[in-house]
């Protein structure tokens, strides 16, 4: 197990030092602030900064350390087992707790989650949803607390999770390598400075880090008071239905995420811009596999809805193409 909390705050790469990747960073902040969002799945090739982003979350919220599940972990490492050495020494049955137990009240990060056996992914997702799991071993039957924020990452080129498992993640974000020369040069510069002197580098971003921590703590204080206007709620549901997504998790997650984004931005009411930012992330991994492999932006979501409406019209008896049939944008509800 790798526990980012074993490093001091001054040696963890600062979240505010990350270059670009604004969509992914916002999704991560929303997820760690509100457990009801049910975590984030980061999609992208190796070397795009996914793990660095997740590790940098340590310390942003009080006691929210990042615990990593090592690649290749087996069931005993994840769930726990009998502590044979202690049992023999004391004569009493003793449990060696697994990573799910140690992740209680923390952020659990699983890299290459798509390569884990399905039954382990099921157990982890169930624990993330219920805040507990059951350990059944010879002589042991225990319900163990495991309340954590789940963040997974995967390289789609190495295979996908089953749709039923994808649906259990609240948000999904495509993370690509930066395309601007200036951005990539800045990544190198910051990585080099951090490698040479982590504490000195972290000190350069301490003011920004402190400001972000304060902002998140203030948002956490009134998150429960944030309102979702009825007209925006109905519009979210309409758009979910228009792209033929049946799971209720889509709108539940989108609305929770929009409310959390509003809180982070110091507002007690969701605005249309919050919906535009969060709805594509809640729908990204709930589309068909071919569509899921491409980043879903707001413009693409509108196009998808438009194409669905056009297909519906074409299926009506007596339909004829019209030069006046034009794409309509998804307007802000009145």
mmCIF file of C-alpha atoms in Angstrom:
data_model
loop_
_atom_site.group_PDB
_atom_site.id
_atom_site.type_symbol
_atom_site.label_atom_id
_atom_site.label_comp_id
_atom_site.label_asym_id
_atom_site.label_seq_id
_atom_site.Cartn_x
_atom_site.Cartn_y
_atom_site.Cartn_z
ATOM 1 C CA UNK A 1 0.000 0.000 0.000
ATOM 2 C CA UNK A 2 1.186 3.507 -0.774
ATOM 3 C CA UNK A 3 -0.064 6.166 1.569
ATOM 4 C CA UNK A 4 0.527 9.699 0.351
ATOM 5 C CA UNK A 5 -0.023 10.853 3.907
ATOM 6 C CA UNK A 6 3.343 9.342 4.802
ATOM 7 C CA UNK A 7 4.822 12.385 3.076
ATOM 8 C CA UNK A 8 4.590 15.777 4.736
ATOM 9 C CA UNK A 9 2.412 18.401 3.061
ATOM 10 C CA UNK A 10 5.612 20.208 2.057
ATOM 11 C CA UNK A 11 6.860 17.283 -0.065
ATOM 12 C CA UNK A 12 3.628 16.372 -1.890
ATOM 13 C CA UNK A 13 3.383 17.958 -5.338
ATOM 14 C CA UNK A 14 1.003 20.924 -4.818
ATOM 15 C CA UNK A 15 -2.406 20.657 -6.454
ATOM 16 C CA UNK A 16 -2.217 24.316 -7.443
ATOM 17 C CA UNK A 17 1.062 23.646 -9.284
ATOM 18 C CA UNK A 18 -0.603 21.309 -11.783
ATOM 19 C CA UNK A 19 -0.507 22.729 -15.311
ATOM 20 C CA UNK A 20 -3.830 23.002 -17.158
ATOM 21 C CA UNK A 21 -6.143 19.906 -16.993
ATOM 22 C CA UNK A 22 -8.846 22.177 -15.539
ATOM 23 C CA UNK A 23 -11.745 19.791 -16.211
ATOM 24 C CA UNK A 24 -10.087 16.884 -14.413
ATOM 25 C CA UNK A 25 -8.977 19.072 -11.503
ATOM 26 C CA UNK A 26 -12.475 20.456 -11.017
ATOM 27 C CA UNK A 27 -13.989 16.961 -11.109
ATOM 28 C CA UNK A 28 -11.540 15.770 -8.447
ATOM 29 C CA UNK A 29 -12.307 18.703 -6.147
ATOM 30 C CA UNK A 30 -16.047 18.139 -6.541
ATOM 31 C CA UNK A 31 -15.652 14.432 -5.749
ATOM 32 C CA UNK A 32 -13.531 14.819 -2.605
ATOM 33 C CA UNK A 33 -15.827 17.513 -1.228
ATOM 34 C CA UNK A 34 -19.071 15.578 -1.706
ATOM 35 C CA UNK A 35 -19.168 11.786 -1.153
ATOM 36 C CA UNK A 36 -22.638 11.733 -2.760
ATOM 37 C CA UNK A 37 -20.950 12.306 -6.136
ATOM 38 C CA UNK A 38 -19.515 8.766 -5.789
ATOM 39 C CA UNK A 39 -16.029 9.389 -7.039
ATOM 40 C CA UNK A 40 -14.263 9.939 -10.342
ATOM 41 C CA UNK A 41 -12.859 7.718 -13.071
ATOM 42 C CA UNK A 42 -9.903 9.213 -14.963
ATOM 43 C CA UNK A 43 -9.521 7.905 -18.521
ATOM 44 C CA UNK A 44 -6.254 8.348 -20.357
ATOM 45 C CA UNK A 45 -3.003 6.946 -21.642
ATOM 46 C CA UNK A 46 0.015 6.418 -19.414
ATOM 47 C CA UNK A 47 2.130 9.464 -18.656
ATOM 48 C CA UNK A 48 -0.652 12.064 -18.792
ATOM 49 C CA UNK A 49 -0.377 13.041 -15.116
ATOM 50 C CA UNK A 50 -3.352 11.154 -13.677
ATOM 51 C CA UNK A 51 -1.516 9.734 -10.669
ATOM 52 C CA UNK A 52 0.247 13.021 -9.892
ATOM 53 C CA UNK A 53 -3.114 14.799 -9.891
ATOM 54 C CA UNK A 54 -4.652 12.327 -7.468
ATOM 55 C CA UNK A 55 -1.678 12.270 -5.094
ATOM 56 C CA UNK A 56 -1.720 16.061 -4.938
ATOM 57 C CA UNK A 57 -5.176 15.929 -3.305
ATOM 58 C CA UNK A 58 -3.616 14.915 0.025
ATOM 59 C CA UNK A 59 -3.947 17.669 2.580
ATOM 60 C CA UNK A 60 -6.501 19.796 0.721
ATOM 61 C CA UNK A 61 -9.180 18.739 3.212
ATOM 62 C CA UNK A 62 -8.511 17.863 6.866
ATOM 63 C CA UNK A 63 -7.520 14.200 7.311
ATOM 64 C CA UNK A 64 -8.242 13.361 3.660
ATOM 65 C CA UNK A 65 -5.077 11.425 2.861
ATOM 66 C CA UNK A 66 -4.675 9.475 -0.377
ATOM 67 C CA UNK A 67 -4.206 5.711 -0.105
ATOM 68 C CA UNK A 68 -3.224 3.789 -3.222
ATOM 69 C CA UNK A 69 -4.169 0.217 -4.012
ATOM 70 C CA UNK A 70 -1.069 -1.471 -5.477
ATOM 71 C CA UNK A 71 -1.451 -2.965 -8.940
ATOM 72 C CA UNK A 72 -1.924 -6.734 -8.665
ATOM 73 C CA UNK A 73 -3.470 -6.644 -5.180
ATOM 74 C CA UNK A 74 -5.221 -9.852 -4.198
ATOM 75 C CA UNK A 75 -8.356 -10.399 -2.145
ATOM 76 C CA UNK A 76 -6.529 -10.749 1.187
ATOM 77 C CA UNK A 77 -4.680 -7.468 0.650
ATOM 78 C CA UNK A 78 -7.898 -5.660 -0.274
ATOM 79 C CA UNK A 79 -10.289 -7.151 2.297
ATOM 80 C CA UNK A 80 -8.034 -8.459 5.059
ATOM 81 C CA UNK A 81 -7.320 -11.879 6.503
ATOM 82 C CA UNK A 82 -6.447 -13.722 9.702
ATOM 83 C CA UNK A 83 -3.286 -12.403 11.360
ATOM 84 C CA UNK A 84 -1.695 -15.809 11.885
ATOM 85 C CA UNK A 85 1.367 -14.528 13.739
ATOM 86 C CA UNK A 86 -0.635 -12.505 16.258
ATOM 87 C CA UNK A 87 -3.214 -15.265 16.644
ATOM 88 C CA UNK A 88 -0.506 -17.800 17.495
ATOM 89 C CA UNK A 89 1.198 -15.382 19.875
ATOM 90 C CA UNK A 90 -1.924 -14.393 21.817
ATOM 91 C CA UNK A 91 -4.103 -17.454 21.410
ATOM 92 C CA UNK A 92 -6.964 -15.202 20.279
ATOM 93 C CA UNK A 93 -8.228 -14.819 16.732
ATOM 94 C CA UNK A 94 -6.866 -11.585 15.264
ATOM 95 C CA UNK A 95 -7.677 -9.835 11.987
ATOM 96 C CA UNK A 96 -5.076 -8.264 9.706
ATOM 97 C CA UNK A 97 -7.009 -5.392 8.191
ATOM 98 C CA UNK A 98 -7.036 -4.889 4.436
ATOM 99 C CA UNK A 99 -6.664 -1.731 2.419
ATOM 100 C CA UNK A 100 -10.421 -1.104 2.407
ATOM 101 C CA UNK A 101 -10.350 -0.878 6.190
ATOM 102 C CA UNK A 102 -7.290 1.367 6.230
ATOM 103 C CA UNK A 103 -8.929 3.618 3.642
ATOM 104 C CA UNK A 104 -11.759 4.506 6.034
ATOM 105 C CA UNK A 105 -12.263 8.316 5.995
ATOM 106 C CA UNK A 106 -9.631 8.663 3.252
ATOM 107 C CA UNK A 107 -9.336 8.877 -0.541
ATOM 108 C CA UNK A 108 -8.785 5.472 -2.147
ATOM 109 C CA UNK A 109 -6.961 5.610 -5.466
ATOM 110 C CA UNK A 110 -6.940 2.593 -7.797
ATOM 111 C CA UNK A 111 -4.705 2.875 -10.833
ATOM 112 C CA UNK A 112 -5.516 0.523 -13.724
ATOM 113 C CA UNK A 113 -8.855 -0.294 -12.118
ATOM 114 C CA UNK A 114 -9.884 -2.029 -15.351
ATOM 115 C CA UNK A 115 -7.220 -4.691 -14.737
ATOM 116 C CA UNK A 116 -8.570 -5.683 -11.310
ATOM 117 C CA UNK A 117 -10.662 -8.875 -11.164
ATOM 118 C CA UNK A 118 -14.355 -8.025 -11.520
ATOM 119 C CA UNK A 119 -15.295 -9.518 -8.144
ATOM 120 C CA UNK A 120 -12.805 -7.226 -6.362
ATOM 121 C CA UNK A 121 -14.078 -4.193 -8.259
ATOM 122 C CA UNK A 122 -17.614 -5.172 -7.198
ATOM 123 C CA UNK A 123 -16.610 -5.345 -3.526
ATOM 124 C CA UNK A 124 -14.751 -2.023 -3.667
ATOM 125 C CA UNK A 125 -17.641 -0.246 -5.400
ATOM 126 C CA UNK A 126 -20.133 -1.705 -2.914
ATOM 127 C CA UNK A 127 -17.990 -0.481 -0.023
ATOM 128 C CA UNK A 128 -17.726 2.968 -1.609
ATOM 129 C CA UNK A 129 -21.525 3.126 -1.911
ATOM 130 C CA UNK A 130 -22.444 1.707 1.521
ATOM 131 C CA UNK A 131 -19.498 2.752 3.679
ATOM 132 C CA UNK A 132 -18.775 -0.795 4.841
ATOM 133 C CA UNK A 133 -17.922 -4.307 3.692
ATOM 134 C CA UNK A 134 -18.161 -7.804 5.067
ATOM 135 C CA UNK A 135 -15.077 -9.893 5.807
ATOM 136 C CA UNK A 136 -15.741 -13.628 5.759
ATOM 137 C CA UNK A 137 -12.834 -15.886 6.635
ATOM 138 C CA UNK A 138 -12.502 -19.120 8.590
ATOM 139 C CA UNK A 139 -13.575 -18.211 12.093
ATOM 140 C CA UNK A 140 -14.257 -14.589 11.114
ATOM 141 C CA UNK A 141 -17.469 -12.849 10.119
ATOM 142 C CA UNK A 142 -17.230 -9.119 10.581
ATOM 143 C CA UNK A 143 -18.749 -5.944 9.160
ATOM 144 C CA UNK A 144 -15.953 -3.416 8.741
ATOM 145 C CA UNK A 145 -16.364 0.366 8.253
ATOM 146 C CA UNK A 146 -14.923 1.612 4.975
ATOM 147 C CA UNK A 147 -16.065 5.135 4.133
ATOM 148 C CA UNK A 148 -13.856 6.557 1.436
ATOM 149 C CA UNK A 149 -13.837 8.674 -1.705
ATOM 150 C CA UNK A 150 -13.067 6.423 -4.674
ATOM 151 C CA UNK A 151 -10.887 7.625 -7.525
ATOM 152 C CA UNK A 152 -9.974 5.213 -10.286
ATOM 153 C CA UNK A 153 -7.871 5.570 -13.395
ATOM 154 C CA UNK A 154 -7.491 3.409 -16.461
ATOM 155 C CA UNK A 155 -5.955 3.342 -19.902
ATOM 156 C CA UNK A 156 -8.849 2.548 -22.286
ATOM 157 C CA UNK A 157 -6.364 0.959 -24.702
ATOM 158 C CA UNK A 158 -5.905 -1.854 -22.160
ATOM 159 C CA UNK A 159 -9.594 -2.752 -21.961
ATOM 160 C CA UNK A 160 -12.789 -1.430 -20.412
ATOM 161 C CA UNK A 161 -14.783 -2.064 -17.297
ATOM 162 C CA UNK A 162 -18.181 -3.676 -17.711
ATOM 163 C CA UNK A 163 -20.977 -1.067 -18.152
ATOM 164 C CA UNK A 164 -22.481 -2.099 -14.800
ATOM 165 C CA UNK A 165 -19.206 -1.214 -13.088
ATOM 166 C CA UNK A 166 -18.643 1.985 -15.066
ATOM 167 C CA UNK A 167 -22.069 3.192 -13.956
ATOM 168 C CA UNK A 168 -21.007 2.974 -10.306
ATOM 169 C CA UNK A 169 -18.480 5.786 -10.753
ATOM 170 C CA UNK A 170 -20.128 9.180 -10.421
ATOM 171 C CA UNK A 171 -18.049 11.172 -12.897
ATOM 172 C CA UNK A 172 -15.613 10.281 -15.666
ATOM 173 C CA UNK A 173 -13.010 12.525 -17.286
ATOM 174 C CA UNK A 174 -10.703 12.019 -20.248
ATOM 175 C CA UNK A 175 -7.156 13.150 -19.427
ATOM 176 C CA UNK A 176 -4.974 13.847 -22.463
ATOM 177 C CA UNK A 177 -1.384 14.952 -22.814
ATOM 178 C CA UNK A 178 -1.061 18.726 -23.130
ATOM 179 C CA UNK A 179 -0.863 19.964 -26.722
ATOM 180 C CA UNK A 180 0.632 23.447 -26.341
ATOM 181 C CA UNK A 181 4.427 23.710 -26.361
ATOM 182 C CA UNK A 182 4.378 26.345 -23.597
ATOM 183 C CA UNK A 183 2.292 24.103 -21.333
ATOM 184 C CA UNK A 184 4.557 21.094 -21.822
ATOM 185 C CA UNK A 185 7.627 23.242 -21.208
ATOM 186 C CA UNK A 186 6.072 24.470 -17.965
ATOM 187 C CA UNK A 187 5.339 20.882 -16.908
ATOM 188 C CA UNK A 188 9.019 20.037 -17.385
ATOM 189 C CA UNK A 189 10.138 23.147 -15.506
ATOM 190 C CA UNK A 190 7.903 22.474 -12.519
ATOM 191 C CA UNK A 191 8.713 18.764 -12.408
ATOM 192 C CA UNK A 192 12.449 19.513 -12.500
ATOM 193 C CA UNK A 193 12.224 22.125 -9.737
ATOM 194 C CA UNK A 194 10.114 19.793 -7.615
ATOM 195 C CA UNK A 195 12.544 16.903 -8.118
ATOM 196 C CA UNK A 196 15.497 19.064 -7.056
ATOM 197 C CA UNK A 197 13.910 20.469 -3.896
ATOM 198 C CA UNK A 198 10.315 19.407 -3.069
ATOM 199 C CA UNK A 199 10.030 21.638 0.006
ATOM 200 C CA UNK A 200 11.319 24.732 -1.755
ATOM 201 C CA UNK A 201 8.993 24.088 -4.702
ATOM 202 C CA UNK A 202 5.970 23.529 -2.455
ATOM 203 C CA UNK A 203 6.758 26.766 -0.650
ATOM 204 C CA UNK A 204 6.353 28.679 -3.902
ATOM 205 C CA UNK A 205 2.715 27.535 -4.061
ATOM 206 C CA UNK A 206 1.887 27.689 -0.350
ATOM 207 C CA UNK A 207 -0.220 30.827 -0.663
ATOM 208 C CA UNK A 208 -2.310 29.324 -3.484
ATOM 209 C CA UNK A 209 -2.630 26.030 -1.599
ATOM 210 C CA UNK A 210 -3.792 27.773 1.572
ATOM 211 C CA UNK A 211 -6.348 29.797 -0.387
ATOM 212 C CA UNK A 212 -7.723 26.655 -2.054
ATOM 213 C CA UNK A 213 -7.929 24.783 1.263
ATOM 214 C CA UNK A 214 -9.833 27.686 2.821
ATOM 215 C CA UNK A 215 -12.185 27.839 -0.151
ATOM 216 C CA UNK A 216 -12.934 24.101 0.074
ATOM 217 C CA UNK A 217 -13.522 24.232 3.823
ATOM 218 C CA UNK A 218 -15.926 27.149 3.407
ATOM 219 C CA UNK A 219 -17.762 25.264 0.654
ATOM 220 C CA UNK A 220 -18.039 22.179 2.860
ATOM 221 C CA UNK A 221 -19.629 24.345 5.541
ATOM 222 C CA UNK A 222 -22.670 25.306 3.460
ATOM 223 C CA UNK A 223 -22.826 22.524 0.858
ATOM 224 C CA UNK A 224 -25.989 21.104 2.432
ATOM 225 C CA UNK A 225 -27.704 24.482 1.969
ATOM 226 C CA UNK A 226 -27.098 24.736 -1.785
ATOM 227 C CA UNK A 227 -30.331 24.683 -3.787
ATOM 228 C CA UNK A 228 -30.999 23.078 -7.162
ATOM 229 C CA UNK A 229 -33.689 25.172 -8.923
ATOM 230 C CA UNK A 230 -36.614 23.090 -10.173
ATOM 231 C CA UNK A 231 -36.280 24.325 -13.761
ATOM 232 C CA UNK A 232 -32.616 23.265 -13.919
ATOM 233 C CA UNK A 233 -33.409 19.888 -12.370
ATOM 234 C CA UNK A 234 -36.087 19.234 -14.978
ATOM 235 C CA UNK A 235 -33.758 20.298 -17.796
ATOM 236 C CA UNK A 236 -31.044 17.917 -16.582
ATOM 237 C CA UNK A 237 -33.513 15.029 -16.519
ATOM 238 C CA UNK A 238 -34.862 15.926 -19.976
ATOM 239 C CA UNK A 239 -31.359 15.898 -21.451
ATOM 240 C CA UNK A 240 -30.522 12.569 -19.802
ATOM 241 C CA UNK A 241 -33.662 11.034 -21.278
ATOM 242 C CA UNK A 242 -33.042 12.577 -24.702
ATOM 243 C CA UNK A 243 -29.801 10.624 -25.083
ATOM 244 C CA UNK A 244 -31.493 7.394 -23.976
ATOM 245 C CA UNK A 245 -29.745 6.898 -20.630
ATOM 246 C CA UNK A 246 -32.046 4.978 -18.315
ATOM 247 C CA UNK A 247 -30.037 4.874 -15.067
ATOM 248 C CA UNK A 248 -31.147 7.383 -12.430
ATOM 249 C CA UNK A 249 -27.519 7.663 -11.312
ATOM 250 C CA UNK A 250 -26.916 10.008 -14.256
ATOM 251 C CA UNK A 251 -29.124 12.863 -13.052
ATOM 252 C CA UNK A 252 -28.482 12.160 -9.358
ATOM 253 C CA UNK A 253 -24.748 12.501 -9.885
ATOM 254 C CA UNK A 254 -25.025 15.457 -12.260
ATOM 255 C CA UNK A 255 -27.151 17.416 -9.793
ATOM 256 C CA UNK A 256 -24.968 16.597 -6.785
ATOM 257 C CA UNK A 257 -21.886 17.593 -8.771
ATOM 258 C CA UNK A 258 -23.495 20.836 -9.953
ATOM 259 C CA UNK A 259 -24.473 21.716 -6.370
ATOM 260 C CA UNK A 260 -20.935 21.017 -5.189
ATOM 261 C CA UNK A 261 -19.417 23.131 -7.954
ATOM 262 C CA UNK A 262 -21.705 25.987 -6.950
ATOM 263 C CA UNK A 263 -20.528 25.680 -3.334
ATOM 264 C CA UNK A 264 -16.854 25.672 -4.352
ATOM 265 C CA UNK A 265 -17.533 28.880 -6.269
ATOM 266 C CA UNK A 266 -19.147 30.465 -3.218
ATOM 267 C CA UNK A 267 -22.780 30.205 -4.329
ATOM 268 C CA UNK A 268 -25.790 28.722 -2.553
ATOM 269 C CA UNK A 269 -27.777 28.135 -5.736
ATOM 270 C CA UNK A 270 -26.901 26.130 -8.828
ATOM 271 C CA UNK A 271 -26.575 28.099 -12.049
ATOM 272 C CA UNK A 272 -26.735 26.958 -15.673
ATOM 273 C CA UNK A 273 -22.935 27.071 -15.955
ATOM 274 C CA UNK A 274 -22.680 24.448 -13.183
ATOM 275 C CA UNK A 275 -24.922 22.122 -15.185
ATOM 276 C CA UNK A 276 -22.909 22.744 -18.349
ATOM 277 C CA UNK A 277 -19.686 21.878 -16.523
ATOM 278 C CA UNK A 278 -20.860 18.757 -14.684
ATOM 279 C CA UNK A 279 -23.523 17.064 -16.832
ATOM 280 C CA UNK A 280 -21.085 15.878 -19.561
ATOM 281 C CA UNK A 281 -18.862 14.330 -16.864
ATOM 282 C CA UNK A 282 -21.814 12.467 -15.375
ATOM 283 C CA UNK A 283 -22.805 11.130 -18.807
ATOM 284 C CA UNK A 284 -19.337 10.471 -20.275
ATOM 285 C CA UNK A 285 -19.079 6.811 -19.211
ATOM 286 C CA UNK A 286 -22.779 6.030 -19.462
ATOM 287 C CA UNK A 287 -22.920 6.227 -23.255
ATOM 288 C CA UNK A 288 -22.122 3.357 -25.603
ATOM 289 C CA UNK A 289 -18.521 2.096 -25.568
ATOM 290 C CA UNK A 290 -17.627 3.787 -28.867
ATOM 291 C CA UNK A 291 -18.877 7.178 -27.635
ATOM 292 C CA UNK A 292 -17.300 6.732 -24.215
ATOM 293 C CA UNK A 293 -13.851 6.569 -25.811
ATOM 294 C CA UNK A 294 -14.121 10.195 -26.950
ATOM 295 C CA UNK A 295 -14.326 13.145 -24.585
ATOM 296 C CA UNK A 296 -17.907 14.346 -24.184
ATOM 297 C CA UNK A 297 -17.999 18.138 -24.239
ATOM 298 C CA UNK A 298 -21.094 20.297 -23.855
ATOM 299 C CA UNK A 299 -21.107 20.962 -27.619
ATOM 300 C CA UNK A 300 -20.939 17.234 -28.371
ATOM 301 C CA UNK A 301 -23.745 16.592 -25.913
ATOM 302 C CA UNK A 302 -25.911 19.147 -27.691
ATOM 303 C CA UNK A 303 -25.048 17.549 -31.036
ATOM 304 C CA UNK A 304 -25.940 14.109 -29.674
ATOM 305 C CA UNK A 305 -29.327 15.393 -28.522
ATOM 306 C CA UNK A 306 -29.928 17.126 -31.853
ATOM 307 C CA UNK A 307 -29.160 13.947 -33.792
ATOM 308 C CA UNK A 308 -31.553 12.012 -31.573
ATOM 309 C CA UNK A 309 -34.340 14.524 -32.216
ATOM 310 C CA UNK A 310 -33.674 14.409 -35.947
ATOM 311 C CA UNK A 311 -33.845 10.618 -35.956
ATOM 312 C CA UNK A 312 -37.123 10.749 -34.032
ATOM 313 C CA UNK A 313 -38.586 13.175 -36.570
ATOM 314 C CA UNK A 314 -37.460 11.004 -39.480
ATOM 315 C CA UNK A 315 -39.226 8.005 -37.990
ATOM 316 C CA UNK A 316 -42.567 9.803 -37.948
ATOM 317 C CA UNK A 317 -45.010 8.902 -40.751
ATOM 318 C CA UNK A 318 -44.937 11.357 -43.644
ATOM 319 C CA UNK A 319 -41.641 13.006 -42.631
ATOM 320 C CA UNK A 320 -39.838 14.897 -45.399
ATOM 321 C CA UNK A 321 -36.469 16.675 -45.095
ATOM 322 C CA UNK A 322 -36.812 20.414 -44.731
ATOM 323 C CA UNK A 323 -34.214 23.090 -45.473
ATOM 324 C CA UNK A 324 -35.580 24.969 -42.467
ATOM 325 C CA UNK A 325 -34.773 22.134 -40.017
ATOM 326 C CA UNK A 326 -31.844 23.498 -38.071
ATOM 327 C CA UNK A 327 -29.895 22.443 -35.001
ATOM 328 C CA UNK A 328 -31.096 24.182 -31.850
ATOM 329 C CA UNK A 329 -28.813 24.727 -28.890
ATOM 330 C CA UNK A 330 -29.841 23.518 -25.450
ATOM 331 C CA UNK A 331 -30.881 26.877 -24.056
ATOM 332 C CA UNK A 332 -30.753 27.934 -20.443
ATOM 333 C CA UNK A 333 -34.175 27.217 -18.900
ATOM 334 C CA UNK A 334 -36.306 30.267 -18.229
#
